[in-house]
Short mmCIF file of C-alpha atoms in Angstrom, two decimals:
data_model
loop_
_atom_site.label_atom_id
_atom_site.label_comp_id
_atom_site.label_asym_id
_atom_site.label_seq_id
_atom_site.Cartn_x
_atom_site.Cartn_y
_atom_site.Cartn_z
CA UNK Z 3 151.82 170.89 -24.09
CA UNK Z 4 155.09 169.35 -23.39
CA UNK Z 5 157.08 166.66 -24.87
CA UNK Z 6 160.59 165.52 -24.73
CA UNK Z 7 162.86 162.60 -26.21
CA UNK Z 8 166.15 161.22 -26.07
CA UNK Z 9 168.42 161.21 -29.36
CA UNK Z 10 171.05 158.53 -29.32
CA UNK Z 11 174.09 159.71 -30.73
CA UNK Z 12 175.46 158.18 -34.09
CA UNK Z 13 172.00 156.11 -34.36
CA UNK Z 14 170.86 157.29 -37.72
CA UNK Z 15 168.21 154.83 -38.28
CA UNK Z 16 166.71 156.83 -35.53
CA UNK Z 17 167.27 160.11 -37.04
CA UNK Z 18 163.90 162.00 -37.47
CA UNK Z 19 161.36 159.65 -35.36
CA UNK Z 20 161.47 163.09 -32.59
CA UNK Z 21 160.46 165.40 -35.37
CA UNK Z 22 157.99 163.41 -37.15
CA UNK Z 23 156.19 162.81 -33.35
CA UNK Z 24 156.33 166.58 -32.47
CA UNK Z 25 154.60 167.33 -36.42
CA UNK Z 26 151.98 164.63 -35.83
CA UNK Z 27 151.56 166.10 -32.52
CA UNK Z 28 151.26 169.43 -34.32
CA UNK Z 29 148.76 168.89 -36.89
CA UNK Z 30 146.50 167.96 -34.33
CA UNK Z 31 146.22 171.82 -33.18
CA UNK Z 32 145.46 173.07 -36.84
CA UNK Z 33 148.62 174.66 -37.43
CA UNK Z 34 148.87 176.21 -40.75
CA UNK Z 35 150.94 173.72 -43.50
CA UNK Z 36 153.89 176.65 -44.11
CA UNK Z 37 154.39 176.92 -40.46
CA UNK Z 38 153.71 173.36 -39.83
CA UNK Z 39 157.11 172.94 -42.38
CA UNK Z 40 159.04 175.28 -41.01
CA UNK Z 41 158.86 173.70 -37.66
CA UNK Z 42 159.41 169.96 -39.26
CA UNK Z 43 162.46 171.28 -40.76
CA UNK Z 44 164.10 172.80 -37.88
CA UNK Z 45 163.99 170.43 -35.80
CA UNK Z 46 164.66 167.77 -38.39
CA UNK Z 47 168.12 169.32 -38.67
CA UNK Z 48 168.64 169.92 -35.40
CA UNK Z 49 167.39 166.25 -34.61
CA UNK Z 50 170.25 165.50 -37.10
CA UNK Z 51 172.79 167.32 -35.93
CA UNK Z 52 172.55 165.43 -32.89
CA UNK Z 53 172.64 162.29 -33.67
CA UNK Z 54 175.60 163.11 -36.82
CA UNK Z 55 178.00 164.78 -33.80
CA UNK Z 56 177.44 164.32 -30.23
CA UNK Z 57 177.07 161.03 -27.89
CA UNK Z 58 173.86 161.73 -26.56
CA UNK Z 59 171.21 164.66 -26.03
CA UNK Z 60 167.53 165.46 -25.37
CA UNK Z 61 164.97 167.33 -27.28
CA UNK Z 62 162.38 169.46 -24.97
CA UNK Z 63 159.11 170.74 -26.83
CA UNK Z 64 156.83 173.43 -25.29
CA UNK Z 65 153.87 174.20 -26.83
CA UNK Z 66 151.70 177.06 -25.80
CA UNK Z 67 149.16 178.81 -28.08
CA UNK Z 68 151.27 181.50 -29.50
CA UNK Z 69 154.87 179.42 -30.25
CA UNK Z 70 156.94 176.54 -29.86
CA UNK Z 71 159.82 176.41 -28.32
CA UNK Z 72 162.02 173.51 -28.78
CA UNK Z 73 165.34 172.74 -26.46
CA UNK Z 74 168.11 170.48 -27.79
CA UNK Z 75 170.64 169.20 -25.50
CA UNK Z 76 173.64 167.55 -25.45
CA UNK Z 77 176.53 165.87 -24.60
CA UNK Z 78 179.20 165.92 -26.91
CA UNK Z 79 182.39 167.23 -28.80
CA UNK Z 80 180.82 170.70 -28.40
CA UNK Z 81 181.18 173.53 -31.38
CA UNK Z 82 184.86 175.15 -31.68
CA UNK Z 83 183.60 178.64 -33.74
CA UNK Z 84 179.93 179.19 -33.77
CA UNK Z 85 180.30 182.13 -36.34
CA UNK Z 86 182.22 178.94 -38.96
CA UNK Z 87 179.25 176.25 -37.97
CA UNK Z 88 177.40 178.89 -38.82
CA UNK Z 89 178.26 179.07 -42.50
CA UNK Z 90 176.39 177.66 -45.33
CA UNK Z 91 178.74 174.75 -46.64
CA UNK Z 92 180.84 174.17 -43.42
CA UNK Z 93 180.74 170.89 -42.07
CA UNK Z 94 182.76 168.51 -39.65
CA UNK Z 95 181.21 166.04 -40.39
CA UNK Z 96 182.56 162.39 -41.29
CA UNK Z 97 182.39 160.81 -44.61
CA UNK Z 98 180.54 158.27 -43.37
CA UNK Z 99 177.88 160.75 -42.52
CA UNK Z 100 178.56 162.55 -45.84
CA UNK Z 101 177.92 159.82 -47.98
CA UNK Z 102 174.42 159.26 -46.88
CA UNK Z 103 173.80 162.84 -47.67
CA UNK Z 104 174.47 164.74 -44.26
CA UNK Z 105 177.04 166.75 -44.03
CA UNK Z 106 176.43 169.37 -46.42
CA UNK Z 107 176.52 172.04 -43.77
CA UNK Z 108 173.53 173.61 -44.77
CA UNK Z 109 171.71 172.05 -41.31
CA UNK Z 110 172.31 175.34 -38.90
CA UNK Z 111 171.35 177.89 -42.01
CA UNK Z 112 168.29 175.99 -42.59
CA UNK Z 113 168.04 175.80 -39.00
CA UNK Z 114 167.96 179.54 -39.06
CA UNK Z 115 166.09 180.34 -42.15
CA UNK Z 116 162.92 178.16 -40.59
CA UNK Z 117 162.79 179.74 -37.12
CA UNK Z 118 161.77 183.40 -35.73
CA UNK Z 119 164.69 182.85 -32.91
CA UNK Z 120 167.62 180.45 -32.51
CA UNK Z 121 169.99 180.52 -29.83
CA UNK Z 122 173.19 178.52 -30.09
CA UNK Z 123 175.39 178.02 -27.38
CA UNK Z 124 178.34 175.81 -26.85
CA UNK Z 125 181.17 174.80 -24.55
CA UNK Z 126 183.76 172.75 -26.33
CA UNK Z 127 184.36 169.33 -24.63
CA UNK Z 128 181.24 169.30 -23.05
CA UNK Z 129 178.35 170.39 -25.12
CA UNK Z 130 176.26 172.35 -27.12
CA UNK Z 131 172.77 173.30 -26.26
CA UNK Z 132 170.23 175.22 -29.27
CA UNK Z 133 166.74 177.34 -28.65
CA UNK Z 134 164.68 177.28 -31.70
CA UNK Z 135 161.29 179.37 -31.35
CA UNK Z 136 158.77 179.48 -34.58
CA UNK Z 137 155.86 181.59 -33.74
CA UNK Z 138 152.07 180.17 -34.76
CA UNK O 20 147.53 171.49 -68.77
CA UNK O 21 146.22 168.01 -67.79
CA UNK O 22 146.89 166.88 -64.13
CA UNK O 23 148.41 163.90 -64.10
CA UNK O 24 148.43 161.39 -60.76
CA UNK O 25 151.65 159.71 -60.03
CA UNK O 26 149.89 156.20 -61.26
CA UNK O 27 149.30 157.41 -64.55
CA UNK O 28 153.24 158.83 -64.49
CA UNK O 29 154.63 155.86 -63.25
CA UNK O 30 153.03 153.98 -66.50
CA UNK O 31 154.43 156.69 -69.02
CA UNK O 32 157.84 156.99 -67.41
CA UNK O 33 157.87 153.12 -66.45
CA UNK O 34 158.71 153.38 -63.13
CA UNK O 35 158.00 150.90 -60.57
CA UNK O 36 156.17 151.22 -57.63
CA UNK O 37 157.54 149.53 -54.01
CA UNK O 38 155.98 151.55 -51.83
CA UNK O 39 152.12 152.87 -51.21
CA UNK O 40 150.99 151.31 -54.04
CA UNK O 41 147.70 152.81 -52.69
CA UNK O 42 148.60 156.16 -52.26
CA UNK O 43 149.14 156.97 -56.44
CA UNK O 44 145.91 159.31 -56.87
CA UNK O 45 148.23 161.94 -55.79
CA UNK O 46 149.04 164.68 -58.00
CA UNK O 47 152.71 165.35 -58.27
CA UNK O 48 154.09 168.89 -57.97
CA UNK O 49 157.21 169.43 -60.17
CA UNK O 50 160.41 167.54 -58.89
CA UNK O 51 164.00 168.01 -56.94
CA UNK O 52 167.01 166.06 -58.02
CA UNK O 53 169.77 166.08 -54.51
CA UNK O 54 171.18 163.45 -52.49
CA UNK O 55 172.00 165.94 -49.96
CA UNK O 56 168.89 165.45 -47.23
CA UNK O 57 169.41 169.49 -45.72
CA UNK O 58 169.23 170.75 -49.66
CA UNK O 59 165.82 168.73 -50.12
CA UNK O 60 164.73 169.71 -46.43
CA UNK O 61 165.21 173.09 -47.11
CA UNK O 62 164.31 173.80 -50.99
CA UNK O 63 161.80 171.13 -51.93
CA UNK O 64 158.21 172.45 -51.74
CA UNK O 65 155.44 170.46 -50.61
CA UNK O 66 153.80 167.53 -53.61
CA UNK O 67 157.02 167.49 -55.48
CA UNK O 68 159.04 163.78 -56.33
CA UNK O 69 162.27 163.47 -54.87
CA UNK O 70 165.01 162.08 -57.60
CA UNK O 71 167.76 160.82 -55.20
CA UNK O 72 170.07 157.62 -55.65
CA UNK O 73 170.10 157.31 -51.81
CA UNK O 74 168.50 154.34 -50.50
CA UNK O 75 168.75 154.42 -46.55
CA UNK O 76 165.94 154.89 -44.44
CA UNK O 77 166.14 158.62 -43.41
CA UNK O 78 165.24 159.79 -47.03
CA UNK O 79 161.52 158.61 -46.02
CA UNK O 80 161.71 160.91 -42.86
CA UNK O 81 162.57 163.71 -45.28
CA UNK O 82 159.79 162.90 -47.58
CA UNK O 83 157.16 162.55 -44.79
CA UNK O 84 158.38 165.61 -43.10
CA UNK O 85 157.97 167.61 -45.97
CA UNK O 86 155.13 166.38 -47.64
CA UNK O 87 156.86 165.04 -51.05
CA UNK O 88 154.67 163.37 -53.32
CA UNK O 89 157.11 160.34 -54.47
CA UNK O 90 160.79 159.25 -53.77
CA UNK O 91 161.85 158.13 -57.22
CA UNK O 92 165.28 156.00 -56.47
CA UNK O 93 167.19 156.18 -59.76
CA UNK O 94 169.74 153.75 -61.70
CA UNK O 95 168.81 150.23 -60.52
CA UNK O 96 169.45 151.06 -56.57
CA UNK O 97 167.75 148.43 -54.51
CA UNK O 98 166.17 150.20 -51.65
CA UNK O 99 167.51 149.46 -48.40
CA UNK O 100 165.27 146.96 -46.55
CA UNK O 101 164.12 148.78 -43.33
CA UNK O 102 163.22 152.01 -46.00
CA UNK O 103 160.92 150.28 -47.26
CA UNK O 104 159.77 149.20 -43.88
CA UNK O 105 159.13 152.40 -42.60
CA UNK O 106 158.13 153.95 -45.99
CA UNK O 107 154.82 151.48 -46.04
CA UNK O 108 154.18 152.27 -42.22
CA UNK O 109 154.78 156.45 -42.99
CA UNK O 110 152.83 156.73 -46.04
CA UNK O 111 155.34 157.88 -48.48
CA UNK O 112 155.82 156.00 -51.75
CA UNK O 113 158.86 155.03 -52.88
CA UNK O 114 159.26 154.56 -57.03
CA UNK O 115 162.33 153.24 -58.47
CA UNK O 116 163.70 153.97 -62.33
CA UNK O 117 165.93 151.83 -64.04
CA UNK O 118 167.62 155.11 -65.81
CA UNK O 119 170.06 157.32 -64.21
CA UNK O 120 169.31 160.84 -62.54
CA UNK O 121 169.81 162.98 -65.49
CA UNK O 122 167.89 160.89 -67.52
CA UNK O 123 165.11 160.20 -64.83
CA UNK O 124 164.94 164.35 -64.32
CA UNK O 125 164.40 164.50 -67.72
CA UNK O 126 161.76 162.66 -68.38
CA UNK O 127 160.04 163.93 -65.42
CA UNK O 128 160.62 167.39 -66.95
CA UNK O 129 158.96 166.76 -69.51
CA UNK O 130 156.23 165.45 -68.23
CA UNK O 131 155.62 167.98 -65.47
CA UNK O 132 156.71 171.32 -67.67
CA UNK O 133 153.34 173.37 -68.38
CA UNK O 134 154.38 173.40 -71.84
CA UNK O 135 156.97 172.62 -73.71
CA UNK O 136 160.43 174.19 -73.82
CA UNK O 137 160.68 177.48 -76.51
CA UNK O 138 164.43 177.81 -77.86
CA UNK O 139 167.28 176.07 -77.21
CA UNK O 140 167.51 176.67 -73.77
CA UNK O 141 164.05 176.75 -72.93
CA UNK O 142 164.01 177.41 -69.25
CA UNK O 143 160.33 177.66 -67.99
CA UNK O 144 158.73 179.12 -65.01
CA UNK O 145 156.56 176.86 -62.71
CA UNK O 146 152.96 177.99 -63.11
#
């Protein structure tokens, strides 16, 4: 099964309708509860991160019987150090964003800590495009 | 210990419910105090109540994608409008306490502990 959605940059009221489709679409196939939050977290934060720092991207789902394997891509200021976004408490984002409780920098950790892969790639200026993979 | 459902807490802890006034037979599952979304995302398990004095719509996103019992909204805040919206349309109820965090936590502690605290710094485990 396939599935795919635009995220609108800096539209937080927004933020999570993606994630919550792709976990209703989810619970259809009987996919066990700790897996089923794994997933919801994931992309939640990746979701997130979207909308908190780029202009515009896309989420791509693929569902086949063994994983998922989500795609998000975007347009948008791009990721300087991968290795610093990478840390728990980092964060570039604004205080606007911070005061509605984003911004703690925990998003790519958690990101990490709820998939079996993640692949993070970036060009600065242009973009940053992330592979998540949880296994059923 | 007694399982309580969050309509019977809501009486004892006077809380008041604005959202899924329907949905109270649940049984609640210990609690998280954050405002931080990614710290509840991450470290709340499934049936707990989220104590949080954020009011904006994507804390019910975070409650429905993690399967929290309650949101309990602390100190007075007057939920946001188009939360409460999508709250009623996702399913997740939304309580509000006229107390602050701390004070909010702790009477949820003590409702929720398996038994009560031993010593002066009675730190239980979750059973």
């Amino acid at each position: 099964m396939q599935m795919q959605f635009d995220i609108q940059g800096g539209d937080f009221s927004a933020a999570g309708e993606a994630s919550s489709e792709v976990k209703k679409a989810l619970k259809q196939l009987n996919i066990q509860p700790q897996t089923l939050r794994r997933i919801a977290v994931a992309l939640y934060e990746a979701e997130v991160n979207v909308v908190a720092h780029a202009y515009r991207g896309t989420m791509t789902v693929d569902i086949s019987p063994a994983r998922i394997l989500v795609q998000l891509q975007d347009e948008g200021p791009g990721i300087d150090d991968i290795g610093k976004a990478m840390e728990e408490g980092f964060s570039t984002a604004s205080d606007k964003v911070r005061e509605m409780g984003f911004g703690a920098g925990m998003g790519l950790p958690n990101i990490k800590k709820n998939s079996d892969e993640m692949h993070l790639t970036s060009t600065p200026g242009t973009g940053t495009t992330l592979e998540i993979i949880v296994n059923f | 210990m007694e399982k309580k459902n969050l309509k019977k807490l809501i009486e004892e802890l006077e809380f008041k419910c604005v959202t899924g006034v329907n949905l109270l037979d649940k049984e609640p599952k210990w609690a998280y105090v954050s405002d931080l979304l990614s710290d509840v995302m991450g470290k709340a398990q499934p049936q707990m109540i989220w104590v949080t004095s954020q009011i904006h719509k994507n804390i019910v996103a975070v409650a429905s994608l993690i399967d929290l019992s309650a949101i309990v909204i602390v100190n007075e805040r007057k939920p946001d409008e188009n939360m409460l919206k999508l709250a009623e349309e996702e399913g997740v109820v939304v309580l509000t306490s006229d107390k602050p965090a701390f004070e909010t936590a702790g009477m949820l502690y003590r409702d929720l502990a398996p038994q009560p605290p031993k010593g002066k710094r009675g730190v239980f485990k979750r059973t």
